[in-house]
Amino acid sequence: MYYITINHKSSTPLYAQLKASITNAINTGILKSGDKVPTEEELCERFEISRPVIRQAYSELTSEGILNRVKGIGTFIREKEIQSHFFQTISTYEEDIKRVNLIPSVKILQKEIITSTEKFQTLLNIPLGVEIVHIRFLYLGNGIPFCLVDSYVPLALFPNLLDKPLENTPLYHLFESDYNKTIVQAIRTVDAILVSDKEASILKVTKGSAIHEVKTIATDQNETILEYSRACYPGERNAFDVIIYRQQP
């Protein structure tokens, strides 16, 4: 708590001093995204200030998107929100993460061959019983979960895909370099849903919190469906930029 300065003789309200101390610590890099800030008890004891003072400071910082209070756990520096161009351009998840000056990394949580059901018959436009490659990716920025993605592609179009360097090469780059297939169009739908307990654990978010669920059908220049994917973005860490144009008469 060395970064907090409270002067009882100052004309500046105590809550404003506390708020300024935390803001300054963030701006100077002393406090980073995900760091826990002191509890009310700790601040009361150390600086002889009242709980209402602390609550006012923390409440304002929370309203400004600087702090995130998790019931029963504590109060934390809110993680940096990623402005994604997901609805503007066809880009890789790694490129979206780099765009906001974070270091991307990826973990392969699951990879398998499954058989198409009626669901995938429609989504991928393939017959029943056809083999599909399923890969579950966890994309991170500076070690913080950015999104969880389940990707499904027809095995016939991408043989031996599971043997490729999936953790070192973006999936869409592999499509182009190893299979000569380029995604030129992506149809996306987005919903706000409550995260499942399992996905909350993977994404390191509070159980039952809101996430963005983005479903994508990606096609090539011949309108052949190359991939169906479902991506889960923590709502508190991500925002999407969308550009729309007025249609000319």
Coordinates of C-alpha atoms in Angstrom, one line a residue:
M1 CA 0.0 0.0 0.0
Y2 CA 3.1 2.2 -0.2
Y3 CA 1.5 3.9 -3.4
I4 CA -1.4 5.3 -1.4
T5 CA -1.0 8.7 0.2
I6 CA -3.6 10.1 2.6
N7 CA -3.2 13.5 4.3
H8 CA -5.8 14.2 6.9
K9 CA -4.8 17.9 7.0
S10 CA -5.4 18.4 3.3
S11 CA -8.4 20.3 2.0
T12 CA -8.8 17.6 -0.7
P13 CA -11.5 15.1 0.4
L14 CA -10.1 11.8 1.7
Y15 CA -12.0 9.7 -0.9
A16 CA -10.5 11.9 -3.7
Q17 CA -7.0 11.3 -2.3
L18 CA -7.5 7.6 -2.3
K19 CA -8.9 7.6 -5.8
A20 CA -6.0 9.7 -7.0
S21 CA -3.5 7.4 -5.4
I22 CA -4.9 4.4 -7.1
T23 CA -5.2 6.1 -10.5
N24 CA -1.6 7.4 -10.3
A25 CA -0.4 3.9 -9.4
I26 CA -2.1 2.5 -12.5
N27 CA -0.7 5.2 -14.7
T28 CA 2.8 4.7 -13.5
G29 CA 2.7 0.9 -13.8
I30 CA 2.8 0.2 -10.1
L31 CA -0.6 -1.4 -10.4
K32 CA -1.4 -3.6 -13.4
S33 CA -4.5 -5.3 -14.8
G34 CA -5.7 -8.0 -12.5
D35 CA -3.9 -6.7 -9.4
K36 CA -5.9 -6.8 -6.2
V37 CA -6.3 -3.5 -4.3
P38 CA -6.5 -3.2 -0.6
T39 CA -9.6 -4.2 1.3
E40 CA -11.7 -1.8 3.3
E41 CA -10.4 -3.3 6.5
E42 CA -6.8 -2.9 5.5
L43 CA -7.3 0.8 4.4
C44 CA -9.3 1.6 7.6
E45 CA -6.5 0.2 9.8
R46 CA -3.6 1.7 7.9
F47 CA -4.9 5.2 7.1
E48 CA -7.6 5.7 9.8
I49 CA -10.3 6.4 7.2
S50 CA -13.9 5.3 7.3
R51 CA -15.6 2.7 5.2
P52 CA -17.9 5.2 3.5
V53 CA -14.8 7.1 2.3
I54 CA -13.3 4.0 0.8
R55 CA -16.6 2.9 -0.7
Q56 CA -17.1 6.2 -2.4
A57 CA -13.6 6.1 -3.9
Y58 CA -14.0 2.5 -5.1
S59 CA -17.5 3.1 -6.3
E60 CA -16.4 6.0 -8.6
L61 CA -13.4 4.0 -9.9
T62 CA -15.7 1.0 -10.6
S63 CA -18.2 3.3 -12.4
E64 CA -15.3 4.7 -14.5
G65 CA -14.3 1.1 -15.5
I66 CA -11.0 1.2 -13.6
L67 CA -11.9 -1.3 -10.8
N68 CA -13.8 -4.5 -10.9
R69 CA -15.4 -5.7 -7.6
V70 CA -16.0 -9.5 -7.3
K71 CA -18.3 -10.4 -4.5
G72 CA -16.7 -12.6 -1.9
I73 CA -13.2 -12.3 -3.6
G74 CA -12.1 -8.7 -3.6
T75 CA -11.6 -5.6 -5.8
F76 CA -9.2 -5.7 -8.8
I77 CA -7.8 -3.5 -11.4
R78 CA -10.0 -4.1 -14.4
E79 CA -8.2 -5.8 -17.3
K80 CA -7.6 -3.8 -20.4
E81 CA -10.5 -3.9 -22.8
I82 CA -9.6 -5.1 -26.3
Q83 CA -11.1 -3.2 -29.2
S84 CA -11.7 -5.9 -31.8
H85 CA -12.2 -5.3 -35.5
F86 CA -13.9 -8.6 -35.7
F87 CA -16.9 -7.2 -37.6
Q88 CA -14.9 -5.0 -39.9
T89 CA -12.2 -7.2 -41.3
I90 CA -11.3 -10.9 -41.7
S91 CA -8.3 -11.2 -39.4
T92 CA -6.8 -13.7 -37.1
Y93 CA -7.2 -13.6 -33.3
E94 CA -3.5 -13.1 -33.0
E95 CA -3.7 -10.0 -35.2
D96 CA -6.5 -8.6 -33.1
I97 CA -4.5 -9.0 -29.9
K98 CA -1.4 -7.4 -31.5
R99 CA -3.4 -4.5 -32.6
V100 CA -3.8 -3.3 -29.0
N101 CA -0.2 -3.8 -28.2
L102 CA -0.6 -7.1 -26.3
I103 CA 1.6 -10.2 -26.7
P104 CA -0.5 -13.0 -28.2
S105 CA -0.3 -16.6 -27.3
V106 CA -2.5 -19.6 -27.9
K107 CA -3.2 -22.9 -26.1
I108 CA -4.8 -25.9 -27.8
L109 CA -7.2 -27.3 -25.2
Q110 CA -8.7 -30.0 -27.4
K111 CA -8.3 -31.5 -30.9
E112 CA -10.2 -34.4 -32.3
I113 CA -12.0 -35.9 -35.3
I114 CA -15.7 -36.1 -35.0
T115 CA -18.6 -37.2 -37.2
S116 CA -21.0 -34.7 -38.6
T117 CA -24.5 -34.5 -37.2
E118 CA -27.6 -32.7 -38.5
K119 CA -26.2 -29.6 -36.9
F120 CA -23.0 -29.6 -38.9
Q121 CA -24.7 -30.9 -42.0
T122 CA -26.4 -27.5 -42.1
L123 CA -23.6 -25.3 -40.7
L124 CA -20.9 -26.7 -43.0
N125 CA -23.1 -27.9 -45.8
I126 CA -21.8 -31.4 -45.8
P127 CA -23.5 -34.9 -45.6
L128 CA -24.2 -36.7 -42.4
G129 CA -21.5 -39.0 -41.2
V130 CA -18.6 -37.0 -42.8
E131 CA -15.5 -36.5 -40.6
I132 CA -14.9 -33.1 -39.1
V133 CA -11.8 -31.6 -37.4
H134 CA -12.7 -30.0 -34.1
I135 CA -10.1 -27.8 -32.4
R136 CA -10.6 -25.8 -29.2
F137 CA -8.3 -22.8 -28.9
L138 CA -7.7 -20.5 -26.0
Y139 CA -6.3 -17.2 -27.2
L140 CA -4.5 -14.9 -24.6
G141 CA -3.1 -11.4 -24.6
N142 CA -0.3 -10.8 -22.1
G143 CA -1.2 -14.1 -20.6
I144 CA -4.9 -13.0 -19.9
P145 CA -7.6 -15.0 -21.7
F146 CA -8.9 -13.1 -24.7
C147 CA -11.3 -15.6 -26.2
L148 CA -12.2 -19.3 -26.3
V149 CA -12.8 -20.6 -29.8
D150 CA -14.2 -23.9 -31.0
S151 CA -13.4 -24.4 -34.7
Y152 CA -14.9 -27.0 -37.0
V153 CA -13.7 -27.7 -40.5
P154 CA -14.4 -30.6 -43.0
L155 CA -11.5 -33.1 -42.8
A156 CA -11.8 -33.7 -46.6
L157 CA -10.8 -30.1 -47.2
F158 CA -8.0 -30.0 -44.6
P159 CA -6.4 -33.5 -44.3
N160 CA -3.8 -33.9 -41.6
L161 CA -4.7 -30.5 -40.1
L162 CA -4.2 -31.9 -36.6
D163 CA -0.6 -32.6 -37.4
K164 CA 0.1 -29.0 -38.2
P165 CA 1.8 -26.4 -35.9
L166 CA -1.5 -25.1 -34.6
E167 CA 0.0 -23.3 -31.6
N168 CA 2.6 -21.5 -33.7
T169 CA 0.7 -20.6 -36.9
P170 CA -2.7 -18.9 -37.1
L171 CA -5.3 -21.2 -38.5
Y172 CA -6.3 -19.1 -41.4
H173 CA -2.6 -18.8 -42.4
L174 CA -2.4 -22.6 -42.4
F175 CA -5.5 -22.7 -44.7
E176 CA -3.7 -20.6 -47.2
S177 CA -0.1 -21.8 -47.0
D178 CA -0.8 -25.6 -46.7
Y179 CA -4.1 -26.0 -48.4
N180 CA -4.3 -23.1 -50.9
K181 CA -7.7 -22.1 -49.4
T182 CA -8.5 -18.5 -48.6
I183 CA -11.4 -17.2 -46.5
V184 CA -12.9 -14.2 -48.3
Q185 CA -16.2 -13.9 -46.4
A186 CA -17.3 -14.4 -42.9
I187 CA -20.9 -14.3 -41.8
R188 CA -21.1 -13.6 -38.0
T189 CA -23.8 -13.5 -35.4
V190 CA -23.3 -12.3 -31.9
D191 CA -25.3 -12.9 -28.7
A192 CA -24.9 -11.9 -25.1
I193 CA -25.1 -15.0 -22.9
L194 CA -24.2 -16.2 -19.4
V195 CA -21.0 -18.1 -19.3
S196 CA -21.1 -21.8 -18.4
D197 CA -19.2 -22.8 -15.2
K198 CA -16.6 -24.7 -17.3
E199 CA -16.0 -21.8 -19.7
A200 CA -15.8 -19.4 -16.8
S201 CA -13.0 -21.4 -15.3
I202 CA -11.1 -21.4 -18.6
L203 CA -11.6 -17.7 -19.3
K204 CA -11.0 -16.8 -15.6
V205 CA -14.2 -14.8 -15.2
T206 CA -16.9 -14.9 -12.6
K207 CA -19.4 -17.8 -12.9
G208 CA -22.6 -16.6 -14.4
S209 CA -21.1 -13.4 -15.9
A210 CA -21.9 -12.1 -19.3
I211 CA -19.9 -13.0 -22.4
H212 CA -20.1 -12.3 -26.1
E213 CA -20.9 -15.5 -28.1
V214 CA -19.8 -15.0 -31.7
K215 CA -20.7 -17.7 -34.3
T216 CA -19.0 -17.5 -37.7
I217 CA -19.4 -19.3 -41.0
A218 CA -16.4 -18.6 -43.2
T219 CA -16.4 -19.2 -47.0
D220 CA -13.9 -19.0 -49.9
Q221 CA -14.4 -17.2 -53.2
N222 CA -16.6 -20.1 -54.5
E223 CA -18.8 -19.8 -51.4
T224 CA -17.6 -23.2 -50.2
I225 CA -17.9 -23.3 -46.4
L226 CA -14.4 -23.8 -45.0
E227 CA -15.1 -23.3 -41.3
Y228 CA -17.8 -22.9 -38.6
S229 CA -16.6 -21.5 -35.3
R230 CA -18.0 -20.5 -32.0
A231 CA -16.0 -17.9 -30.0
C232 CA -16.6 -16.8 -26.4
Y233 CA -15.3 -13.3 -25.4
P234 CA -15.4 -12.1 -21.8
G235 CA -17.7 -9.1 -21.8
E236 CA -15.6 -7.1 -19.4
R237 CA -12.5 -7.4 -21.5
N238 CA -13.7 -7.0 -25.1
A239 CA -15.5 -4.4 -27.2
F240 CA -16.3 -4.6 -30.9
D241 CA -16.0 -1.8 -33.4
V242 CA -18.6 -1.9 -36.2
I243 CA -18.7 0.4 -39.2
I244 CA -22.0 0.9 -41.0
Y245 CA -22.7 2.8 -44.2
R246 CA -25.8 4.5 -45.3
Q247 CA -27.2 2.8 -48.4
Q248 CA -27.5 5.1 -51.4
P249 CA -30.9 5.3 -53.1

